PDB file of C-alpha atoms in Angstrom:
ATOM      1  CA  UNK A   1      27.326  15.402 -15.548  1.00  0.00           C
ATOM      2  CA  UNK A   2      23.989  13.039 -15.760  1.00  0.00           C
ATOM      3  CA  UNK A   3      23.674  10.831 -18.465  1.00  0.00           C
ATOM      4  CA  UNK A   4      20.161   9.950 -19.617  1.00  0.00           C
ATOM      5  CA  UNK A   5      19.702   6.335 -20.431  1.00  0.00           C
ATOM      6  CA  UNK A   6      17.016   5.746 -23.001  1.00  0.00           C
ATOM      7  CA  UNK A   7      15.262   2.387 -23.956  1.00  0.00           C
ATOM      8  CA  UNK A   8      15.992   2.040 -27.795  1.00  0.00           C
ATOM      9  CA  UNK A   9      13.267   1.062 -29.901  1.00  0.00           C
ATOM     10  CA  UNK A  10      12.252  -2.259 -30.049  1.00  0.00           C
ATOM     11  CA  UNK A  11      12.314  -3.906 -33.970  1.00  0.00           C
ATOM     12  CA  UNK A  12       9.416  -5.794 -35.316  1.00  0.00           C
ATOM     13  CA  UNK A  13       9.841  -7.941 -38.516  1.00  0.00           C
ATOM     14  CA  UNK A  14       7.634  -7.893 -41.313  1.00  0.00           C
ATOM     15  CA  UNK A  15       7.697 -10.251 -43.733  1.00  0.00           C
ATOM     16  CA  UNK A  16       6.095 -10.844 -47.187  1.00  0.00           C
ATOM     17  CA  UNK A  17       6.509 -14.265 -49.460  1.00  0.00           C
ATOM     18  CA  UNK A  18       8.724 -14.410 -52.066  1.00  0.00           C
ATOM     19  CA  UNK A  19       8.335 -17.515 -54.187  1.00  0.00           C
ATOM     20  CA  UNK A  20       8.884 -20.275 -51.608  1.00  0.00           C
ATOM     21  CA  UNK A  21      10.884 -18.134 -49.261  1.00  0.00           C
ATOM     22  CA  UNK A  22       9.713 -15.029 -47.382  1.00  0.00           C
ATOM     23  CA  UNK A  23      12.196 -12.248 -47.065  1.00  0.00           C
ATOM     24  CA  UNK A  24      11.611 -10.722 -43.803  1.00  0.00           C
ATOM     25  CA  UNK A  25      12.471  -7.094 -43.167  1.00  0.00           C
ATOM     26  CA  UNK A  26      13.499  -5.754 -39.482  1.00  0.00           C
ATOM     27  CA  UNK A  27      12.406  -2.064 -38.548  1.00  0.00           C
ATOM     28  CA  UNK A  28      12.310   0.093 -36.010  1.00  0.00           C
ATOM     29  CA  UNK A  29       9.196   1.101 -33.966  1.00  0.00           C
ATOM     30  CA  UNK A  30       9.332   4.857 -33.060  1.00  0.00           C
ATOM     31  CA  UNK A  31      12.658   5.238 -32.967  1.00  0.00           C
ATOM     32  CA  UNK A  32      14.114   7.009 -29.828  1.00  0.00           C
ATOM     33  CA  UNK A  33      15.947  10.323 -29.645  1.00  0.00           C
ATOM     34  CA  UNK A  34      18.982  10.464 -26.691  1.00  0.00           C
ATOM     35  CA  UNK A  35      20.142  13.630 -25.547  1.00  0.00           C
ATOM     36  CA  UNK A  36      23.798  12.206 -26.432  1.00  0.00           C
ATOM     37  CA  UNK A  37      25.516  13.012 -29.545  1.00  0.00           C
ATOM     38  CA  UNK A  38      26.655   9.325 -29.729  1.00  0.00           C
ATOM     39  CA  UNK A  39      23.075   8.151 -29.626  1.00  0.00           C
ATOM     40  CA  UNK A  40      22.363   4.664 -30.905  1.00  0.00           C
ATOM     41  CA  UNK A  41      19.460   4.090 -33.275  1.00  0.00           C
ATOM     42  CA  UNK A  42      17.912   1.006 -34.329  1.00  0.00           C
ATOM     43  CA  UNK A  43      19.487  -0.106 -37.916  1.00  0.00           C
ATOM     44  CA  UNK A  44      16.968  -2.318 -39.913  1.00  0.00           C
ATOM     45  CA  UNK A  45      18.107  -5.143 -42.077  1.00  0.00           C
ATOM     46  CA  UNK A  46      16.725  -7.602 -44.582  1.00  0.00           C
ATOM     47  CA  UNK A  47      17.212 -11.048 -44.282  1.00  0.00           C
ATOM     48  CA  UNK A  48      16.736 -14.602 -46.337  1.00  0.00           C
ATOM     49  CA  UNK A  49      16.708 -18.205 -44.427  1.00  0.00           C
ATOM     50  CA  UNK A  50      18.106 -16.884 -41.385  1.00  0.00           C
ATOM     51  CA  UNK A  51      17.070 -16.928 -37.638  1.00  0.00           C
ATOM     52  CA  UNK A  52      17.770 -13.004 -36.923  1.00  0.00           C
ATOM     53  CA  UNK A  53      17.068 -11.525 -33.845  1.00  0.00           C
ATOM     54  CA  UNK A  54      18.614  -8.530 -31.978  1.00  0.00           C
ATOM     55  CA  UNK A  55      20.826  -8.697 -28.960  1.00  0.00           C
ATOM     56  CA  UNK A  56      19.580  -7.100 -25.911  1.00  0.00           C
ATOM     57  CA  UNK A  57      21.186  -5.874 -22.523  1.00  0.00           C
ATOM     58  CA  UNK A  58      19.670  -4.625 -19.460  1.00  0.00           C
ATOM     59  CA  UNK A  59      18.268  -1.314 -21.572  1.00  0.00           C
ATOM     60  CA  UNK A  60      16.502  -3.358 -23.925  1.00  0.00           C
ATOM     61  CA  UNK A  61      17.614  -3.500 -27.801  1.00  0.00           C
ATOM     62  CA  UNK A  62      21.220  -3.041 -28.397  1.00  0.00           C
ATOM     63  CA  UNK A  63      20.476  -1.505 -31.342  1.00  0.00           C
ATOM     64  CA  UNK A  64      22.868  -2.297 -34.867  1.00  0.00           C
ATOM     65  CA  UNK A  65      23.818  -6.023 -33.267  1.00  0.00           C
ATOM     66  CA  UNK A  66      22.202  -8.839 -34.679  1.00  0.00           C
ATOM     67  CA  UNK A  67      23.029 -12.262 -33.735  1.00  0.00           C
ATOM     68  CA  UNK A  68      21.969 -14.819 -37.441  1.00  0.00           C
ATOM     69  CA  UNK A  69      21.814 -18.025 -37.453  1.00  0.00           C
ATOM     70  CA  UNK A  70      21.437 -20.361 -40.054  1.00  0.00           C
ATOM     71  CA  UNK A  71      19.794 -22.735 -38.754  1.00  0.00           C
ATOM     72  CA  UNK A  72      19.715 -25.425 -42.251  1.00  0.00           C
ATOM     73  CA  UNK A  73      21.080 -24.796 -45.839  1.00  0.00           C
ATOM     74  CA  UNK A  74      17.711 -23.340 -47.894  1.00  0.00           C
ATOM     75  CA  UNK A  75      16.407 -26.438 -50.174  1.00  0.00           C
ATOM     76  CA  UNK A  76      17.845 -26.332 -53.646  1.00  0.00           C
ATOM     77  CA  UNK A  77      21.407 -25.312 -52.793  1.00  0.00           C
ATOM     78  CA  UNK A  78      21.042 -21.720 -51.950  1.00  0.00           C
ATOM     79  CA  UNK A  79      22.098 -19.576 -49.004  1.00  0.00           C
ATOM     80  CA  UNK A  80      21.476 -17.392 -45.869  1.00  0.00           C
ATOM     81  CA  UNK A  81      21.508 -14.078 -46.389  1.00  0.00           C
ATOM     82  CA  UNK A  82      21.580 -11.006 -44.303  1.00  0.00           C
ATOM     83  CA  UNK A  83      21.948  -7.701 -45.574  1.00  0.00           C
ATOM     84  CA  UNK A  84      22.033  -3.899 -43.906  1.00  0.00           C
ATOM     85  CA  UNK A  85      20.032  -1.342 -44.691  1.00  0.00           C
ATOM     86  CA  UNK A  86      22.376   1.455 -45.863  1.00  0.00           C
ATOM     87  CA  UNK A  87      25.293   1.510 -48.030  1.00  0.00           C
ATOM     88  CA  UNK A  88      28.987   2.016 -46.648  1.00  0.00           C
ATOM     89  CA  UNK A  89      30.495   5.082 -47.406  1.00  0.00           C
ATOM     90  CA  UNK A  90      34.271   6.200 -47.139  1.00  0.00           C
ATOM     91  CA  UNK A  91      35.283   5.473 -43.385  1.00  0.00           C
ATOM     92  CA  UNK A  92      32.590   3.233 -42.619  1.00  0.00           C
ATOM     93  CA  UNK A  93      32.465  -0.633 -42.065  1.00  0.00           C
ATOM     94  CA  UNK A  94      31.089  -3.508 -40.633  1.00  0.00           C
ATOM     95  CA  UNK A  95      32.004  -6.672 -38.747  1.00  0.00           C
ATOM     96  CA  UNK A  96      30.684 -10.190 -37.586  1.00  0.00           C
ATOM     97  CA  UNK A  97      31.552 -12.457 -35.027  1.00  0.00           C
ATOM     98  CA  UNK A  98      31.830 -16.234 -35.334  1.00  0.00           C
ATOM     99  CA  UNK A  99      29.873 -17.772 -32.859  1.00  0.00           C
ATOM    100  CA  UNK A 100      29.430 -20.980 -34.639  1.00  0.00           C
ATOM    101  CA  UNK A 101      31.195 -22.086 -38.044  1.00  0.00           C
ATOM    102  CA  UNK A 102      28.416 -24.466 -38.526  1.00  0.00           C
ATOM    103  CA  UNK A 103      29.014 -28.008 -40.823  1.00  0.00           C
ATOM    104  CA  UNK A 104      32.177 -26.697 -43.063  1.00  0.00           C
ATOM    105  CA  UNK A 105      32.537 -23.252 -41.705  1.00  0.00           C
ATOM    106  CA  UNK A 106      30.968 -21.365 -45.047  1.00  0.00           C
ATOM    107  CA  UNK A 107      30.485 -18.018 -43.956  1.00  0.00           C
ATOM    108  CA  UNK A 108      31.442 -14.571 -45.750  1.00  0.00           C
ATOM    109  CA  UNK A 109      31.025 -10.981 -46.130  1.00  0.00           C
ATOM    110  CA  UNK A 110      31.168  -8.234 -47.635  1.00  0.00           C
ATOM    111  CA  UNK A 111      29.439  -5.538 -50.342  1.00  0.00           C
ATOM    112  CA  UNK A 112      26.841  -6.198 -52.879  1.00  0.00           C
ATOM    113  CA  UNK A 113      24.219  -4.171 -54.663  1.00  0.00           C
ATOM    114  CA  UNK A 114      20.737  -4.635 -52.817  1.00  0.00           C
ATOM    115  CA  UNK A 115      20.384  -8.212 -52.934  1.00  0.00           C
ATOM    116  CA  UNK A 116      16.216  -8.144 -53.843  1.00  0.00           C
ATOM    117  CA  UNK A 117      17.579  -5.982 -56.914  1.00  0.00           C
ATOM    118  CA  UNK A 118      20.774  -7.362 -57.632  1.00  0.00           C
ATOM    119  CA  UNK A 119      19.454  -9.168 -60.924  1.00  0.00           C
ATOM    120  CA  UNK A 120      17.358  -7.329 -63.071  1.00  0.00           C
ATOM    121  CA  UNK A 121      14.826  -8.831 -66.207  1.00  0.00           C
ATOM    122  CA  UNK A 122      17.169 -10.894 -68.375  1.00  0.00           C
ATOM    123  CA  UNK A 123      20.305 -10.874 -66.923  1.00  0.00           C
ATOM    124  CA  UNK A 124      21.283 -14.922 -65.579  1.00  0.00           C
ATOM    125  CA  UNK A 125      18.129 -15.017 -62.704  1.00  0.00           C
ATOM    126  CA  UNK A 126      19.178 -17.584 -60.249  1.00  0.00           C
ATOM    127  CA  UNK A 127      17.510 -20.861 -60.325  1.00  0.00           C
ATOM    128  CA  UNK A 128      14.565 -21.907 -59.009  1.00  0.00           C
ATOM    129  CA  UNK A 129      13.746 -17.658 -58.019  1.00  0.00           C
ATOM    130  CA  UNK A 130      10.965 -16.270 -57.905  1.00  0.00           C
ATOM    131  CA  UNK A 131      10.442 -12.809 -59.814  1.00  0.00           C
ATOM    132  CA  UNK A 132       8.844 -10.204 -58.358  1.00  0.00           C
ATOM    133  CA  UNK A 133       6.301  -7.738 -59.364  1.00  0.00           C
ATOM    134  CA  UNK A 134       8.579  -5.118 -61.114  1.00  0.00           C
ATOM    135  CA  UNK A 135      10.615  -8.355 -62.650  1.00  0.00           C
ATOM    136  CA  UNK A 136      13.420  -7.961 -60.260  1.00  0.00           C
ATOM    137  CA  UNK A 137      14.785 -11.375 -58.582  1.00  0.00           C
ATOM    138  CA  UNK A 138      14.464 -11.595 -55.236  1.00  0.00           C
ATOM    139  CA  UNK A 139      16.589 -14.595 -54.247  1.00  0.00           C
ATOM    140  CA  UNK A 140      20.432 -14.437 -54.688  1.00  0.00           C
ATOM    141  CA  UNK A 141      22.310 -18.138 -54.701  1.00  0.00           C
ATOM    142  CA  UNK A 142      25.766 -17.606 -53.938  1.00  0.00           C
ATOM    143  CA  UNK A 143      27.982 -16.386 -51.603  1.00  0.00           C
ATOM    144  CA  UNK A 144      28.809 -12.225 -51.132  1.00  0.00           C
ATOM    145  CA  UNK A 145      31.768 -12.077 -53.644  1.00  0.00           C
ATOM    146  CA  UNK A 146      30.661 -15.003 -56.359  1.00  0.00           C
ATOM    147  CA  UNK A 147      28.826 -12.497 -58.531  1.00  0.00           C
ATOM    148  CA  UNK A 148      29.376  -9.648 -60.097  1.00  0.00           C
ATOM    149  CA  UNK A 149      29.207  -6.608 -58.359  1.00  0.00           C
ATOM    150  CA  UNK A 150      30.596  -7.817 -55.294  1.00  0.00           C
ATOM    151  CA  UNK A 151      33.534  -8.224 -53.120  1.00  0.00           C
ATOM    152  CA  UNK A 152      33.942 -10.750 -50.508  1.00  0.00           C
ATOM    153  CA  UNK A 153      36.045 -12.831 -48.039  1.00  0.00           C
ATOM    154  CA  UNK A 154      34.768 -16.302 -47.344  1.00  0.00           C
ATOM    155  CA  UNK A 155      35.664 -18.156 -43.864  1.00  0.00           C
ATOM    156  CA  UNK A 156      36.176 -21.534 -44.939  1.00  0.00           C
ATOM    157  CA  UNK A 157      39.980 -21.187 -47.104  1.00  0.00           C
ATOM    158  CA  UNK A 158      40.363 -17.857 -46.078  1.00  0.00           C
ATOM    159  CA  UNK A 159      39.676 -16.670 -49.743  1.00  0.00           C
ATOM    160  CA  UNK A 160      38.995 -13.192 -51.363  1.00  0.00           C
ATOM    161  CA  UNK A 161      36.894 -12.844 -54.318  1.00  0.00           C
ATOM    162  CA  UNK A 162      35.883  -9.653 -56.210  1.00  0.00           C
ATOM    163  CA  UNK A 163      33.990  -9.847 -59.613  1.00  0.00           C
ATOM    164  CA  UNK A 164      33.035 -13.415 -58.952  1.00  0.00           C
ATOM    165  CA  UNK A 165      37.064 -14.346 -59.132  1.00  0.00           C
ATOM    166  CA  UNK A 166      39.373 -14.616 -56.076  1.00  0.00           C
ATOM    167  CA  UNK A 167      41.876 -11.967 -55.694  1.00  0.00           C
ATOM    168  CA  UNK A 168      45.499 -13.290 -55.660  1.00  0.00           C
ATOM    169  CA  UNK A 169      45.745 -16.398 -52.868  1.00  0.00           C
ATOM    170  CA  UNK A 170      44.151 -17.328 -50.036  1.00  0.00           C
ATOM    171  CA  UNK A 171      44.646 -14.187 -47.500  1.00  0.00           C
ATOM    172  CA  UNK A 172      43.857 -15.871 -43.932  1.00  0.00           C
ATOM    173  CA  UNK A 173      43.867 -19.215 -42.196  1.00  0.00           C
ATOM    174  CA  UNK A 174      40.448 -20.288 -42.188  1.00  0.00           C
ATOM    175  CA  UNK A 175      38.115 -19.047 -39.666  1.00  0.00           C
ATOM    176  CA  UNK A 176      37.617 -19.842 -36.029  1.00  0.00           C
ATOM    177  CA  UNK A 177      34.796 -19.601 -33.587  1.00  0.00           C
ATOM    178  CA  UNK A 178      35.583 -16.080 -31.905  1.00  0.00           C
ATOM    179  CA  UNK A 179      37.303 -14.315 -34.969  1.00  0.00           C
ATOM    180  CA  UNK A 180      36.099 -11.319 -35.801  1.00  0.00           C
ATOM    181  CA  UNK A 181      36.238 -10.311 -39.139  1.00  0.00           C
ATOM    182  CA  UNK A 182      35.034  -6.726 -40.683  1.00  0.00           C
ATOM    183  CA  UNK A 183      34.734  -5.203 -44.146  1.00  0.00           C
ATOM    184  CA  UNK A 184      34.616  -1.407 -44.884  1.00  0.00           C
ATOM    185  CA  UNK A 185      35.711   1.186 -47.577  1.00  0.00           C
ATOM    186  CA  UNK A 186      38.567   3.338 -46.414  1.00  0.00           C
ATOM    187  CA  UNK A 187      39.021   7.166 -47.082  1.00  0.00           C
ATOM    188  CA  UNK A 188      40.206   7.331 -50.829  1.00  0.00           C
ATOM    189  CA  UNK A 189      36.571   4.464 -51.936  1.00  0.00           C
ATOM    190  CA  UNK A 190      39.060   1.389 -51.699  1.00  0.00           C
ATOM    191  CA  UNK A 191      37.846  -1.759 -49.820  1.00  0.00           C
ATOM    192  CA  UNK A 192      39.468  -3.398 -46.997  1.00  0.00           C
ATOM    193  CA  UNK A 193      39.051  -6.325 -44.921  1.00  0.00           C
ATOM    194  CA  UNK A 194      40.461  -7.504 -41.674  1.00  0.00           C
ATOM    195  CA  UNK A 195      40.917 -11.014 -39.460  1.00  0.00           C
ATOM    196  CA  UNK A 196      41.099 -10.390 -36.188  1.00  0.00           C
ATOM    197  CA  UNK A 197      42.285  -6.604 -36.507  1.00  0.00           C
ATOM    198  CA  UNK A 198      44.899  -7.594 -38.810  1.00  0.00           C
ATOM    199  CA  UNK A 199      44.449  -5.771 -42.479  1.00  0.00           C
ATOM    200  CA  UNK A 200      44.819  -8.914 -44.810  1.00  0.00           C
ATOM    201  CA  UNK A 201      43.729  -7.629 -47.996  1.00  0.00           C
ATOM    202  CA  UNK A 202      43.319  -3.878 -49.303  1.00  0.00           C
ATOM    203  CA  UNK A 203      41.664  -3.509 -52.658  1.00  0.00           C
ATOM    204  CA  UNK A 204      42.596  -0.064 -54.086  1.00  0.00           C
ATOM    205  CA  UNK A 205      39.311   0.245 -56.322  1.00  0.00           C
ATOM    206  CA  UNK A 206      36.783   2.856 -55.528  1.00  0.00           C
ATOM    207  CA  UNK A 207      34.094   1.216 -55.279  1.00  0.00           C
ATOM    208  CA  UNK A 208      30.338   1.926 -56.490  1.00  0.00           C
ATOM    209  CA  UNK A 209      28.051   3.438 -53.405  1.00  0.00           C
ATOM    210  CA  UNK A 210      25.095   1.419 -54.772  1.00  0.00           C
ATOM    211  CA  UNK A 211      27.533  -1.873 -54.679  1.00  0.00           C
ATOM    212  CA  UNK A 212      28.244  -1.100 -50.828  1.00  0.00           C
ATOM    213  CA  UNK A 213      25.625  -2.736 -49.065  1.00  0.00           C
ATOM    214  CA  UNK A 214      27.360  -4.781 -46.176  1.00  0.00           C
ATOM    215  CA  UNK A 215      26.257  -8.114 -47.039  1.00  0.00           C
ATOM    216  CA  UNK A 216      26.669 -11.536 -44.727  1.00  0.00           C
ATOM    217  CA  UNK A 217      26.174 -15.204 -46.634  1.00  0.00           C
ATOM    218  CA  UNK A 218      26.048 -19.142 -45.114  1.00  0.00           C
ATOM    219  CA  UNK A 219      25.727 -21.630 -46.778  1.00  0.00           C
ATOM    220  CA  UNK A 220      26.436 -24.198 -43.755  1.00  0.00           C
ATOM    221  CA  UNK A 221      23.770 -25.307 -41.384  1.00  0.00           C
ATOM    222  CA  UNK A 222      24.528 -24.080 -37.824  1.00  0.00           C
ATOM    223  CA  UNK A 223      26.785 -21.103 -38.781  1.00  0.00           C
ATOM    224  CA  UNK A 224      26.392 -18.607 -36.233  1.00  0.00           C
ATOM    225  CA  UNK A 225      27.053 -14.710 -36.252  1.00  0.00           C
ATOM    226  CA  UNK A 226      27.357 -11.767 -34.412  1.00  0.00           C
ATOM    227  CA  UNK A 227      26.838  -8.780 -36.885  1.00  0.00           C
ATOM    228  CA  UNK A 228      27.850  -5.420 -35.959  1.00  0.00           C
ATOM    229  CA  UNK A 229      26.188  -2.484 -37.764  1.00  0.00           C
ATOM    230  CA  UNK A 230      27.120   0.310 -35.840  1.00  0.00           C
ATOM    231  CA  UNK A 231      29.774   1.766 -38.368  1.00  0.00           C
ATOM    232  CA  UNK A 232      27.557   2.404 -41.126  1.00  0.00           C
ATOM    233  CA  UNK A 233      25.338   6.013 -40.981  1.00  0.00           C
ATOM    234  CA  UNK A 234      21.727   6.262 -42.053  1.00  0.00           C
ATOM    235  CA  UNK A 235      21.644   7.706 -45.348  1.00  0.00           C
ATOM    236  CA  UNK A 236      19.001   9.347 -47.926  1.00  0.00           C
ATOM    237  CA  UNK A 237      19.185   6.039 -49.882  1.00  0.00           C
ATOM    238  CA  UNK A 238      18.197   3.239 -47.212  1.00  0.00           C
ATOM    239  CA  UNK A 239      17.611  -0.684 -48.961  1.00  0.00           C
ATOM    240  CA  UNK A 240      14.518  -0.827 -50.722  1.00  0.00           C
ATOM    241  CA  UNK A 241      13.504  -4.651 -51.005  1.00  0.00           C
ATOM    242  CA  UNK A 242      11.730  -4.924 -54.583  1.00  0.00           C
ATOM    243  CA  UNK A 243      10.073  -8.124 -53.534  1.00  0.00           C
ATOM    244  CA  UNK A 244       8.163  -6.302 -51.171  1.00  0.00           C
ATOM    245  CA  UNK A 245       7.234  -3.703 -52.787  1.00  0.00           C
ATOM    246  CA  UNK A 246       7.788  -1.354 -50.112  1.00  0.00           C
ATOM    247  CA  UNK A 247       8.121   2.615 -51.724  1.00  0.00           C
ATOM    248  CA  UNK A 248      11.308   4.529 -51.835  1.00  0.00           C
ATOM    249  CA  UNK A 249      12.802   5.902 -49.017  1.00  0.00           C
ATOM    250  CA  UNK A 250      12.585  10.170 -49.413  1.00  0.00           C
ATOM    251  CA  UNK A 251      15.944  11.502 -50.071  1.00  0.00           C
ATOM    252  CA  UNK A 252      18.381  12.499 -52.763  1.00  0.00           C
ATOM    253  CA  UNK A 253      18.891   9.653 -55.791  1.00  0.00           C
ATOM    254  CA  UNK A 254      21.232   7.614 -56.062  1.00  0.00           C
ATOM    255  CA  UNK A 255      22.856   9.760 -58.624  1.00  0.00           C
ATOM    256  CA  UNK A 256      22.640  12.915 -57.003  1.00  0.00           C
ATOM    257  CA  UNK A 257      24.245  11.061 -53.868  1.00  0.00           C
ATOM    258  CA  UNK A 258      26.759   9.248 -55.941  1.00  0.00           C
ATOM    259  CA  UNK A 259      28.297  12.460 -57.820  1.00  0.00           C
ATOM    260  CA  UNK A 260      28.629  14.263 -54.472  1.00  0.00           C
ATOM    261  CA  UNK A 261      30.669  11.747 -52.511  1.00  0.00           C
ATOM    262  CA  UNK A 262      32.490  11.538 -55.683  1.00  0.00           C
ATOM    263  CA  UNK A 263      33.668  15.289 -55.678  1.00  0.00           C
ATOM    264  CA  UNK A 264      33.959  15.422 -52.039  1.00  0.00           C
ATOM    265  CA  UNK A 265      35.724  11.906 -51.361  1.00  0.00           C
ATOM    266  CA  UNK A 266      37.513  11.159 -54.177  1.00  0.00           C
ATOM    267  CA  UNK A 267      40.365  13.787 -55.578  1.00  0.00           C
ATOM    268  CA  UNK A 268      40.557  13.445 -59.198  1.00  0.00           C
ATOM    269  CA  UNK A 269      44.309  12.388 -58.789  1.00  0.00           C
ATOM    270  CA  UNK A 270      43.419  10.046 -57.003  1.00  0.00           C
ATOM    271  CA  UNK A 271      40.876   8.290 -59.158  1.00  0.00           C
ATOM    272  CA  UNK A 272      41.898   4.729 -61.385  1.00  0.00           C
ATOM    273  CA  UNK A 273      39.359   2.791 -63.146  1.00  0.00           C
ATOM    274  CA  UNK A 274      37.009   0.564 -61.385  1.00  0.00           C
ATOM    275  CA  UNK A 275      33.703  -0.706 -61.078  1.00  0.00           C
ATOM    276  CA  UNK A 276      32.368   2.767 -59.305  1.00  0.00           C
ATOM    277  CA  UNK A 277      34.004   5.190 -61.423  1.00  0.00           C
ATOM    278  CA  UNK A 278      33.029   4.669 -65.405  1.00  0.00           C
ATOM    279  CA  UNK A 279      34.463   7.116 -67.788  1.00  0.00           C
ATOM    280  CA  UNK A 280      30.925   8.966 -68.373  1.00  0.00           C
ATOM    281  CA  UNK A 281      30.871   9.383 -64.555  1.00  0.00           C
ATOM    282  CA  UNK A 282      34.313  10.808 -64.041  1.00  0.00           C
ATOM    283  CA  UNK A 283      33.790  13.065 -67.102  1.00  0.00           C
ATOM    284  CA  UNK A 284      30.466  14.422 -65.491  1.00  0.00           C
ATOM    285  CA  UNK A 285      30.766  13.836 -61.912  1.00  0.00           C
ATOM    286  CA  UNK A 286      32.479  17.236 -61.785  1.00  0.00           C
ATOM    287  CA  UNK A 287      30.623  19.359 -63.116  1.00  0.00           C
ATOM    288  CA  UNK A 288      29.267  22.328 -60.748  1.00  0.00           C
ATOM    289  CA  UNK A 289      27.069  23.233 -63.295  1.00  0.00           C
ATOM    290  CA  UNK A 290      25.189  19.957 -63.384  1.00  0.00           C
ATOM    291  CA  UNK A 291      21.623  19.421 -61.198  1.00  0.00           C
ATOM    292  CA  UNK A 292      22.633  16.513 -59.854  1.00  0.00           C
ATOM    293  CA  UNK A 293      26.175  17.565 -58.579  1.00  0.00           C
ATOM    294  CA  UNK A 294      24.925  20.450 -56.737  1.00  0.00           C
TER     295      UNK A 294
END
């Protein structure tokens, strides 16, 4: 049997100012279509204060691994960010690389809400951030995990923090240049994170699809990455930077989306209390009769 070796697309980055920072957006260019089943596409990504650029091989793009670099801590004490396009979902996940840990080794990840949207009109705006057009705040200040609506495990103590506290006590040794860390949700919406293929932490909350956007932070000059995008599907609902004020992906709502990985993912014996899973939700999210659960 032949296989047919395709070139994937190359990614150009677009960029629009936000404030005094630009948040530069990575897409594909014609995207290519393999004859394989396994066939890689090109994952875009949004990114803040970070040198982001896609590895290559002898094909061209390796498309879904990124190689960021934070190349000096963003003036008035905020942070690199890099964040994937798409949400996880049940079985998915992510990873990085240390390449570099940089002055004091501060690197995390994990999930957040869309990071451009993660602070709407009103509700504690970082400092010194620029609003955008539709009064969403574009520029996020701390680390994946610090506020709410996240989850994260920080590099430099080895730390866990969901909610913007740290879960229980330090669950790894600090990181090391060549550990490879990954986040992901496992089958039942709980999230997980490893060090070095060990499991060190399992958080048995389902969490929120619109929360699961894999998310990488630095916040020391010189930290280096390798991020690996691969495990996470395209989806209706791809990142929608408000800064830019780039228009809505096509594709079912978030809602619509929501309630059906609820009913399909989630058995209702299963289900405890959490950030993703309200009482209104799991009262409605059932309901066959419903538009947006069909």
């Amino acid at each position: 049997m032949t296989l047919e070796l395709l070139r994937p697309a190359p990614l150009v980055l677009w960029k629009e100012p936000v404030g005094e920072s630009t948040l530069a957006l990575a897409i594909p260019v014609e995207p290519a279509v393999a004859s394989s089943a396994n066939a890689d596409l090109s994952i875009p990504t949004a990114s803040l204060g970070v040198d982001l650029s896609a590895e290559e091989d002898g094909f061209g793009v390796r498309s879904g691994l990124f190689v960021a670099h934070c190349l000096e801590r963003p003036k008035g004490g905020g942070i690199c960010s890099v964040q994937g396009a798409f949400p996880c979902a049940p079985n998915e996940g992510f990873s990085i690389t240390v390449l570099s840990l940089g002055t004091f080794g501060e690197i995390a990840l994990g999930l957040a809400p869309p990071r451009a949207e993660a602070f709407p009109p009103g509700t504690l705006p970082p400092k010194d951030a620029a609003p955008a057009a539709d009064g969403a705040v574009a520029v996020m200040p701390d680390m994946v995990g610090w506020t709410a609506n996240e989850v994260g495990f920080l590099g430099d103590h080895g730390s866990c923090y969901m909610l913007s506290r740290q879960v229980g006590r330090n669950i790894s040794k600090p990181w090391a240049v060549g550990d490879k860390i990954e986040c992901g949700i496992d089958s039942v919406g709980g999230v997980y994170f490893t060090h070095n293929g060990k499991v060190v932490t399992e958080l048995s909350t389902h969490w929120r699809l619109g929360l699961a956007y894999p998310t990488v932070t630095m916040r020391s000059a010189g930290a280096r990455v390798e991020l690996n995008f691969r495990g996470i599907e395209p989806k209706p609902l791809p990142r929608r930077p408000a800064a830019t004020g780039a228009a809505a992906a096509t594709g079912q709502p978030t809602l619509q989306l929501l309630a059906a990985f609820k009913q399909v993912s989630i058995p209702e014996k299963g289900q405890k209390p959490g950030p993703g899973v309200p009482l209104l939700e799991r009262l409605f999210g059932r309901c066959s009769s419903l538009e947006m659960a069909r």
